Short mmCIF file of C-alpha atoms and ligand atoms in Angstrom, two decimals:
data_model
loop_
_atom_site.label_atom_id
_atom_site.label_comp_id
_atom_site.label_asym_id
_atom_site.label_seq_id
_atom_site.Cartn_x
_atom_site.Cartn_y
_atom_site.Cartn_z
CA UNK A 1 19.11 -66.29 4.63
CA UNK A 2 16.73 -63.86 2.93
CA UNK A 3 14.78 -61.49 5.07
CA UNK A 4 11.47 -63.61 5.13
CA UNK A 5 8.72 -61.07 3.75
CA UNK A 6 6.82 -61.90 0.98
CA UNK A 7 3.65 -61.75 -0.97
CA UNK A 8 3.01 -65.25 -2.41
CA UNK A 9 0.32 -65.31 -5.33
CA UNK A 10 -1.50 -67.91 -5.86
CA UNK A 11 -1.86 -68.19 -10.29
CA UNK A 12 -4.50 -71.13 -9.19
CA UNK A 13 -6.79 -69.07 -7.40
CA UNK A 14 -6.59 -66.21 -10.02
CA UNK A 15 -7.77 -68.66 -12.52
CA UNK A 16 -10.47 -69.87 -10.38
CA UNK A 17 -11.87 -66.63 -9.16
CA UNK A 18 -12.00 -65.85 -12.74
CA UNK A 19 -13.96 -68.96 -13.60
CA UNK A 20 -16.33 -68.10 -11.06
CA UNK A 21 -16.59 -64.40 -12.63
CA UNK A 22 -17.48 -65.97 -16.03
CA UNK A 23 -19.75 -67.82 -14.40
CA UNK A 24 -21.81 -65.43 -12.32
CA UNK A 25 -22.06 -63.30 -15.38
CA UNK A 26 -22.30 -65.42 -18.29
CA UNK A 27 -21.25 -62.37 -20.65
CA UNK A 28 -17.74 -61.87 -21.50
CA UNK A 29 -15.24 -60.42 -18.89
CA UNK A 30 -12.48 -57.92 -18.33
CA UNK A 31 -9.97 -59.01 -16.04
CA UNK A 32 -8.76 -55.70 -14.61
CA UNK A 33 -5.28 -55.29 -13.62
CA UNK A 34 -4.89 -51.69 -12.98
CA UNK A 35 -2.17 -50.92 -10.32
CA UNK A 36 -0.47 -53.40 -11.16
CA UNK A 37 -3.28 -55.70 -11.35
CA UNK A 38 -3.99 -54.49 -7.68
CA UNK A 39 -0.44 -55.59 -6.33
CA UNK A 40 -0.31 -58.90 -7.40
CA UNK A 41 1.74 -58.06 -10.91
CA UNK A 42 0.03 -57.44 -13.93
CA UNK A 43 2.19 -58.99 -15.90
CA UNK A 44 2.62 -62.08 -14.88
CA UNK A 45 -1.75 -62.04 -14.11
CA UNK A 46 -2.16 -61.46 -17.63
CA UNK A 47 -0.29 -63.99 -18.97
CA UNK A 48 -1.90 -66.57 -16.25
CA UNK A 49 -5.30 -65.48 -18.12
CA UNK A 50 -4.13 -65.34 -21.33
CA UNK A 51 -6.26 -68.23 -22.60
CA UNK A 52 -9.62 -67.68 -20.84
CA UNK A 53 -10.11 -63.91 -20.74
CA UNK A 54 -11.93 -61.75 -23.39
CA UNK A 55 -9.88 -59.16 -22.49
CA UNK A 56 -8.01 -56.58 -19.90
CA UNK A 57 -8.71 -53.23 -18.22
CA UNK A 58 -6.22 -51.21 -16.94
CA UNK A 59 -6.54 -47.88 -15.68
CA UNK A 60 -3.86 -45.75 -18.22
CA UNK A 61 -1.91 -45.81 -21.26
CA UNK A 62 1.34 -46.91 -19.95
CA UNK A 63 -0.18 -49.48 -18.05
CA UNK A 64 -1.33 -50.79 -21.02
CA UNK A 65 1.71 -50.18 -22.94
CA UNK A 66 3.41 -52.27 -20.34
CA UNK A 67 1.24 -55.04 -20.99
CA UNK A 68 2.00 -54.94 -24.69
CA UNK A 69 5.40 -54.51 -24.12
CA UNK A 70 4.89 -58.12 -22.32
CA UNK A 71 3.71 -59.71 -25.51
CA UNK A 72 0.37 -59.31 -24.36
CA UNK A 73 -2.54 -59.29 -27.40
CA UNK A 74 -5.27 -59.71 -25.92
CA UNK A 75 -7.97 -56.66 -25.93
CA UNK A 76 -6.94 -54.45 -23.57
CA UNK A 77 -9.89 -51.01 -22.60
CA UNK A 78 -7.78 -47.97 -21.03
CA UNK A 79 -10.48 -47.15 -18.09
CA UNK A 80 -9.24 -43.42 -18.34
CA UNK A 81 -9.20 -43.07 -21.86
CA UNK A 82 -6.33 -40.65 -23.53
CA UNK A 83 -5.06 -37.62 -21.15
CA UNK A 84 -3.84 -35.89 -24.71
CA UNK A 85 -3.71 -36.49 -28.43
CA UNK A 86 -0.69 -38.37 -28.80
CA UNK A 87 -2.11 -40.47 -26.31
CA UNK A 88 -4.71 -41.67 -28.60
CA UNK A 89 -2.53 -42.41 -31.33
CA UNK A 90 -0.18 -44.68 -29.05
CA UNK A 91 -3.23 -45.95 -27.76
CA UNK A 92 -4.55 -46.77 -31.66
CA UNK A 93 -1.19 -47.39 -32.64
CA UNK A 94 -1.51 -50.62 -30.24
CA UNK A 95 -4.83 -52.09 -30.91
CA UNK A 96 -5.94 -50.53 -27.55
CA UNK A 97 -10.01 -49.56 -26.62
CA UNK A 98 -9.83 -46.35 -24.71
CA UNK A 99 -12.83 -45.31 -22.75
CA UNK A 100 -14.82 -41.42 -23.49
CA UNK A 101 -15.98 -39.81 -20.61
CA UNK A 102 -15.73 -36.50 -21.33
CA UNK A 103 -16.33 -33.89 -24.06
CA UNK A 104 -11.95 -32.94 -24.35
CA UNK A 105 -11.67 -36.59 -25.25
CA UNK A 106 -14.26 -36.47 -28.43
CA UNK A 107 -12.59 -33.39 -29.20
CA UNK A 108 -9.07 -35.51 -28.84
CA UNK A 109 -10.65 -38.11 -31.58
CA UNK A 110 -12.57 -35.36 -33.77
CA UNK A 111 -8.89 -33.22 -34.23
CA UNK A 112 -6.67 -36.47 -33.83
CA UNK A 113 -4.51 -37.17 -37.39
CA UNK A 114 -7.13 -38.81 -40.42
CA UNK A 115 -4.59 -41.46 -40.57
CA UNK A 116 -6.27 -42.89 -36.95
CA UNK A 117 -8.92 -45.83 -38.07
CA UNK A 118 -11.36 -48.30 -36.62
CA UNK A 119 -11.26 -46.61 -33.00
CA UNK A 120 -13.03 -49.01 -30.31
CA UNK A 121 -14.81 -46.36 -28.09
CA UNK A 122 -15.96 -46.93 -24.77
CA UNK A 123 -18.81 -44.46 -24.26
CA UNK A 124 -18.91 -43.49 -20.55
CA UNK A 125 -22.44 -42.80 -18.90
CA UNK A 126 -22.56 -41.02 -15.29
CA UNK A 127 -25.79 -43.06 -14.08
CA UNK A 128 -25.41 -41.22 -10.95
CA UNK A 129 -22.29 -41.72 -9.43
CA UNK A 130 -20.98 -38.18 -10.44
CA UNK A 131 -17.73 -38.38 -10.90
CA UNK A 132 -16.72 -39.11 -14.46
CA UNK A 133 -19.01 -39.95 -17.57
CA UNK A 134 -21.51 -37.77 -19.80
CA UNK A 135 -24.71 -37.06 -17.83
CA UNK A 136 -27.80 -38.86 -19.31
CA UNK A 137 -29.09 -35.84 -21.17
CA UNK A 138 -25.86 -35.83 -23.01
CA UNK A 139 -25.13 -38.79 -23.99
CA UNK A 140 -27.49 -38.98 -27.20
CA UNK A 141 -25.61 -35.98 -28.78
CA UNK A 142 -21.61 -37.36 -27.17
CA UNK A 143 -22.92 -40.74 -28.92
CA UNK A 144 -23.79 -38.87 -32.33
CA UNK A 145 -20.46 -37.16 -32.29
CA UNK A 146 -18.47 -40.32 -32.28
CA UNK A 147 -20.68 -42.50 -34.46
CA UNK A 148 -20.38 -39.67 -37.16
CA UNK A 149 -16.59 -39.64 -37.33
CA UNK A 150 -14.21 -42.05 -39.61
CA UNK A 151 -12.05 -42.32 -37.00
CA UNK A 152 -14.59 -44.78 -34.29
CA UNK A 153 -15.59 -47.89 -35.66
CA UNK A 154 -17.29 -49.55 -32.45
CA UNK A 155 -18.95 -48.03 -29.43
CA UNK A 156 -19.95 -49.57 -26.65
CA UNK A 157 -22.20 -47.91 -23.63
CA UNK A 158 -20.83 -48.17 -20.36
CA UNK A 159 -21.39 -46.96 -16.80
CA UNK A 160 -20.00 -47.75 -13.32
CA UNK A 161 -21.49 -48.24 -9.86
CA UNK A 162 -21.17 -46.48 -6.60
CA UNK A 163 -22.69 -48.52 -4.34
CA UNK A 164 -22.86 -52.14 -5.90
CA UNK A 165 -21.04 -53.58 -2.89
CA UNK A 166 -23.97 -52.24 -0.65
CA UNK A 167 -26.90 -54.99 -0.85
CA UNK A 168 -29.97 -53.14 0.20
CA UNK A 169 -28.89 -49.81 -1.54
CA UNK A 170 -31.58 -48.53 -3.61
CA UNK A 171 -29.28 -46.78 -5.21
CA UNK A 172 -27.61 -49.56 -7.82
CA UNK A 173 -31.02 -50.04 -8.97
CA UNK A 174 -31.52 -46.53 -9.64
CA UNK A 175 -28.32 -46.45 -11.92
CA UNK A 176 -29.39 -49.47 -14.30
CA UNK A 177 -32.78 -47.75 -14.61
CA UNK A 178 -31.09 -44.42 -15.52
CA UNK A 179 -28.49 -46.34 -17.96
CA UNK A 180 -30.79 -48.12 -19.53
CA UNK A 181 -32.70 -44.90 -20.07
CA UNK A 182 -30.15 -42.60 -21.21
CA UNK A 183 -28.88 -45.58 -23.93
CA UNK A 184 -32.21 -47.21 -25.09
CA UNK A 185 -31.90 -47.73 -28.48
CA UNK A 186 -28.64 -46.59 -29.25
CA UNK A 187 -26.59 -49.31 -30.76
CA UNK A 188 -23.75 -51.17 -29.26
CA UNK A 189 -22.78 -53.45 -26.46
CA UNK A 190 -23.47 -52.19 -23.07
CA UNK A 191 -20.82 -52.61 -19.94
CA UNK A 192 -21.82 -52.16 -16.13
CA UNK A 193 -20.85 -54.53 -13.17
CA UNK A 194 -17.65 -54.66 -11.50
CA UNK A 195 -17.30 -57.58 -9.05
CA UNK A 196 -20.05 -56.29 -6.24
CA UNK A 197 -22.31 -55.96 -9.77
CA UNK A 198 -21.46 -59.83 -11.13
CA UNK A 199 -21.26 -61.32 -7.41
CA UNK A 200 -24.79 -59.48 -6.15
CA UNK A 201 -26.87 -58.14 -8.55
CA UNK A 202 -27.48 -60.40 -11.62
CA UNK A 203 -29.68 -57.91 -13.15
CA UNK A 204 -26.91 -55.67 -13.78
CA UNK A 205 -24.97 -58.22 -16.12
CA UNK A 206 -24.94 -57.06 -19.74
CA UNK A 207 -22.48 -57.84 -22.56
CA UNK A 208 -19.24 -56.90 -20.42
CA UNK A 209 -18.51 -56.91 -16.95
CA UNK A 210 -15.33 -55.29 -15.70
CA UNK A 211 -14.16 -57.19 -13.03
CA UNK A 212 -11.15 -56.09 -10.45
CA UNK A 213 -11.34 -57.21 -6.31
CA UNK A 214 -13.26 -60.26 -7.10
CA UNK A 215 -10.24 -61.90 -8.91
CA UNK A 216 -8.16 -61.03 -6.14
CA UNK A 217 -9.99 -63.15 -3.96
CA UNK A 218 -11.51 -60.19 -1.78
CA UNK A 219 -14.71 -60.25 -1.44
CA UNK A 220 -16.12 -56.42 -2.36
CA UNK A 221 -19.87 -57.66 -0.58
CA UNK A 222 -18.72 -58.46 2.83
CA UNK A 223 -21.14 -61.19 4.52
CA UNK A 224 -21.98 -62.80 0.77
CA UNK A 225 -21.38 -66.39 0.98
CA UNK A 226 -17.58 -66.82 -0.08
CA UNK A 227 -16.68 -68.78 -3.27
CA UNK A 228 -13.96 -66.77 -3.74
CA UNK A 229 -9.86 -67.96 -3.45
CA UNK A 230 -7.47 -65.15 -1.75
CA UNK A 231 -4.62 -64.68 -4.65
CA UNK A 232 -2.37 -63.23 -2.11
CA UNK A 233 -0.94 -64.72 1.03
CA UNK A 234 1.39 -62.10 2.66
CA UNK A 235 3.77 -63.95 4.78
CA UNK A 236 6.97 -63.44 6.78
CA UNK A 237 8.09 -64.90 9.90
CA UNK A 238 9.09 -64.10 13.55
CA UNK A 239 12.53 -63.13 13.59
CA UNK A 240 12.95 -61.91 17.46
CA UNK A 241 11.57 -62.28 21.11
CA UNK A 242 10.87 -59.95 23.85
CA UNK A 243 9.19 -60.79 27.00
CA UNK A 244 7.50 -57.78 28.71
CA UNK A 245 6.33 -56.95 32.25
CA UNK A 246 3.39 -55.53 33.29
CA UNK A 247 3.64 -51.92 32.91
CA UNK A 248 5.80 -52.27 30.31
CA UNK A 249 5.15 -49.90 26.72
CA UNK A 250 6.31 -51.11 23.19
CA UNK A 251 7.08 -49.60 20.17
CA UNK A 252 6.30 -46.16 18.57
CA UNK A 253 4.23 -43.78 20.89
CA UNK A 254 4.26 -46.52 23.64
CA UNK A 255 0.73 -47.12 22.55
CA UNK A 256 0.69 -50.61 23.69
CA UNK A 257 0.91 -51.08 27.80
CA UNK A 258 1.39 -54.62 29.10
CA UNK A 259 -1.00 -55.40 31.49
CA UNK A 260 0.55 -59.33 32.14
CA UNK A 261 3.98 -60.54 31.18
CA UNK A 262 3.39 -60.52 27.33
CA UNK A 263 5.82 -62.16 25.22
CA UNK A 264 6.25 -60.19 22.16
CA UNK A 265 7.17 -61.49 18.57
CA UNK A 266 9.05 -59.20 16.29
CA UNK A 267 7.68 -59.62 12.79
CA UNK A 268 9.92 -59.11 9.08
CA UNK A 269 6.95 -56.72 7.69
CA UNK A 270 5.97 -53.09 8.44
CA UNK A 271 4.29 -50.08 6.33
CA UNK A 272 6.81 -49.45 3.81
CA UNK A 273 5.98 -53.39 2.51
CA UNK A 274 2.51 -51.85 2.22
CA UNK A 275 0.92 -53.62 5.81
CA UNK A 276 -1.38 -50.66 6.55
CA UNK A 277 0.26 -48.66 9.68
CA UNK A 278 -3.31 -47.52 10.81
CA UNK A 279 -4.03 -51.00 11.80
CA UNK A 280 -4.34 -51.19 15.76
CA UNK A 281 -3.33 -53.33 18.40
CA UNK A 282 -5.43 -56.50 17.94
CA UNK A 283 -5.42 -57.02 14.16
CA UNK A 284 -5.18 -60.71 13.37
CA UNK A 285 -1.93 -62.49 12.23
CA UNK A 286 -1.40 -66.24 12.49
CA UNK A 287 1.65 -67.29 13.42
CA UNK A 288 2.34 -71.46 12.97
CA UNK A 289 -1.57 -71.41 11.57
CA UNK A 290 -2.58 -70.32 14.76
CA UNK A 291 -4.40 -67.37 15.32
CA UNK A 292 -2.91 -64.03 17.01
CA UNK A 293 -2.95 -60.40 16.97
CA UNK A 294 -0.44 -57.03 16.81
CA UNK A 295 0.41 -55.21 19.27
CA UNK A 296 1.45 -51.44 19.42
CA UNK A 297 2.10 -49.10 16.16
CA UNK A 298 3.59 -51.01 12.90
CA UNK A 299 6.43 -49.87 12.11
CA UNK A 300 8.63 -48.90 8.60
CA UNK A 301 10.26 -52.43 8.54
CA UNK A 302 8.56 -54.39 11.58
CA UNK A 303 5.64 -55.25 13.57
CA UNK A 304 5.24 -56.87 17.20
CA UNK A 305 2.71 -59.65 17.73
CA UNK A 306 1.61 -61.52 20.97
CA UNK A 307 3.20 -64.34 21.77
CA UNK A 308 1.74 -65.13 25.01
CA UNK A 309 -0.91 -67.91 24.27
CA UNK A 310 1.29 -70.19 21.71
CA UNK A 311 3.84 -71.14 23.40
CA UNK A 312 5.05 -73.69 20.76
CA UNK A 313 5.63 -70.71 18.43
CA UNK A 314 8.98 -68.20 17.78
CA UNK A 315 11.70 -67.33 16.62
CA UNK A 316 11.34 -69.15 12.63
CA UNK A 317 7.32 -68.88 13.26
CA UNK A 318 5.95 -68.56 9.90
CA UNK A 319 3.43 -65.49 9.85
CA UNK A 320 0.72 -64.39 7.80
CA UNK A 321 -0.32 -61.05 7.69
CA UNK A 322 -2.90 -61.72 4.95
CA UNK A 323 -4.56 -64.54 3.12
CA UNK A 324 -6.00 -67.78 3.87
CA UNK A 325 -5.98 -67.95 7.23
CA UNK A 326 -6.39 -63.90 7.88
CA UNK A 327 -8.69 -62.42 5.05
CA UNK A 328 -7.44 -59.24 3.88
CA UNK A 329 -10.77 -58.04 4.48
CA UNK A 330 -10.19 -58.12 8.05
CA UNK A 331 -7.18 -56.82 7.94
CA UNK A 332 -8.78 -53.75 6.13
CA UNK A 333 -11.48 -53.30 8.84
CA UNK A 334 -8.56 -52.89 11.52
CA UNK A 335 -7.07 -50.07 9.68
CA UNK A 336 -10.29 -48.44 8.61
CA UNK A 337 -9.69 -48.98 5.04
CA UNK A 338 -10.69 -51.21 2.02
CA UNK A 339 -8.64 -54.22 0.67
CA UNK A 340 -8.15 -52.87 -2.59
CA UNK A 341 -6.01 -50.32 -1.26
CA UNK A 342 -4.32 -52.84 1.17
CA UNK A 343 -3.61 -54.99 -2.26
CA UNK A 344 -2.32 -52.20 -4.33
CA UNK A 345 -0.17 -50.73 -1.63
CA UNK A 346 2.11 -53.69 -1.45
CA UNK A 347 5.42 -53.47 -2.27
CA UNK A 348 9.26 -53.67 -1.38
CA UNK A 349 8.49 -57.55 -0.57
CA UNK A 350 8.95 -60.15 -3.34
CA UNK A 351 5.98 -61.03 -5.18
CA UNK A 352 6.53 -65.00 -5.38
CA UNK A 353 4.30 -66.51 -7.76
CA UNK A 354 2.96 -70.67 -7.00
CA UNK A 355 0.01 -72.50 -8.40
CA UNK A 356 -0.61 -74.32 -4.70
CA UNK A 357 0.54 -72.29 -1.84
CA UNK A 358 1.51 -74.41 0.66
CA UNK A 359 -0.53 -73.57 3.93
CA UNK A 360 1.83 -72.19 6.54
C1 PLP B 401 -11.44 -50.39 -11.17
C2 PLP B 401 -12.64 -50.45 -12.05
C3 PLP B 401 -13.39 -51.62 -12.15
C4 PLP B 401 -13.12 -52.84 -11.30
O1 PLP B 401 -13.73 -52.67 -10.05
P1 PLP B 401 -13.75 -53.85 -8.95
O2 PLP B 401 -14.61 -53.32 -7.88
O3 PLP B 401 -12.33 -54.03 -8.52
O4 PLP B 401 -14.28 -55.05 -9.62
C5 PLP B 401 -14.43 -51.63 -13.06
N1 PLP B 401 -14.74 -50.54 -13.80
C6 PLP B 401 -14.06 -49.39 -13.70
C7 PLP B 401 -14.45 -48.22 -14.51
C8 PLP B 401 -12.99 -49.30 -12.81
O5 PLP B 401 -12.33 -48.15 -12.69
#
């Protein structure tokens, strides 16, 4: 027998969340699959959306290159852009849109080989978010640069959010008004919600949206109302039993003290497989379907859950760490961290790809 771990995705519910994507925005969508379209393979993603997407974002060149590689056609924007010249020419070489977000790149396109033709430019605006894209008194005179060489045939005006996934910040509001500004009347298709943008604010959907988390099935707005399909169920099972006293410690630092007998499930999943070692004692599992919690420090190849209430439930238990019955969300809270960096740190476990999970 195979050690149990897995990450089973669910193609069904990739297809689905990106229906409902489509949907919300009504504009044409990029499925993003950076990081390996956020654990889940981007690959094999890709080809599941082959038919319905407009197009993929990834975050670099060889992650695009990858894709391509794959057989993959279908318009594919490099979030990035080129780190170098040669870069750009791979990147042209392959039919690929590359994002602009700062002056080097221009330069890259202005001194690039005459030979490079019908560029599709991604002009990047920093609405406020500060961290890359030309500032709004800029962008007039970045935008004139590009439309005057031969090399860019297309550009389209885009910008990114910092707080989308926060309802009642003013500041998302603040962005579109200073996007809108900076780009008013220059010509071109205009890009700006990521999943927090399509699922909560509508008035943020323009031509594109770029949309990562939300095909995942994690919701980026937590307490929205939850259309959304989880695309990965983590699973392994219980593989050993202990039965502790009270008084007794487990595991790692002995940060877990028994304060009843406490029978103790050892678990085929621990941080190297990506399962976030800063989650505490009392992050949910289910075990059989049923609901349960860690207990002590994960470790590199194992966990320990609590046993004590389901008594119909060890050694074979089925466990999921993540997914339909645990959201990843919550996971995330235990640990102090985000999903999408729960989702892109998996790895080491097989990535096991259904179109109906079978519930566990
Ligand atoms: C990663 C990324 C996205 C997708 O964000 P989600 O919150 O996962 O939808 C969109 N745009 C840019 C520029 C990104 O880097």
């Amino acid at each position: 027998m195979n050690r149990p771990a897995r990450a089973l995705i669910d193609l069904s519910a990739l297809r689905h969340n990106h229906a409902l994507a489509r949907r919300h925005h009504g504009g044409r969508v990029l499925a993003v699959l950076k990081a390996n379209a956020y654990g889940h393979g981007a690959v094999r993603c890709a080809q599941t959306l082959a038919d319905e997407a407009d197009g993929f974002a990834v975050a670099f060149l060889d992650e695009a290159l990858a894709l391509r590689d794959a057989g993959i056609r279908a318009p594919t924007l490099v979030l990035e852009g080129a780190f170098s010249i040669r870069e750009l020419e791979a990147a042209h070489a392959h039919g690929l849109w590359v994002v602009v977000h700062h002056d080097d790149q221009i330069r890259m396109i202005e001194q690039a080989p005459v030979g490079l033709r019908d560029l599709h430019v991604w002009l990047k605006v920093d609405s406020g978010m500060r961290r890359a894209g030309f500032l709004p008194k800029t962008v007039r005179s970045a935008y004139a640069r590009l439309a005057a060489s031969a090399k860019v045939s297309r550009i389209t005006l885009m910008s990114h959010f910092a707080s989308a996934d926060e309802p009642d910040a003013p500041m998302t509001r603040e962005q579109l008004a200073t996007f809108d500004a900076a780009t008013a009347g220059l010509p071109g298709e205009r890009s700006f919600s990521n999943s927090a943008g399509v699922l909560a604010w509508p008035e943020a959907n323009r031509d594109w949206a770029r949309t990562g988390i939300l095909l995942y099935g994690a919701h980026p707005v937590p307490g929205l109302a939850d259309e959304l399909r989880p695309a990965m169920h983590l699973q392994s099972e219980v593989f050993a039993e202990r039965m502790l006293d009270p008084g007794d410690v487990l595991g790692y630092g002995a940060t877990f003290k028994a304060e009843r007998r406490t029978r103790v499930g050892l678990v085929a999943m621990g941080y190297a497989d990506g399962y976030p070692r800063a989650a505490a004692t009392g992050t949910p599992v289910t075990v059989g379907g049923r609901p349960a919690r860690t207990l002590g420090r994960v470790s590199m190849d194992m966990m320990t859950i609590d046993l004590s209430d389901l008594p119909g439930e060890g050694i074979g238990s089925p466990v999921e760490l993540w997914g339909a019955q645990v959201p990843v969300n919550a996971v995330a809270q235990h640990a102090g961290t985000i999903a999408y960096e729960l989702l892109c740190n998996v790895k080491r476990v097989p990535l096991i790809y259904t179109d109906s999970p079978s519930p566990i």
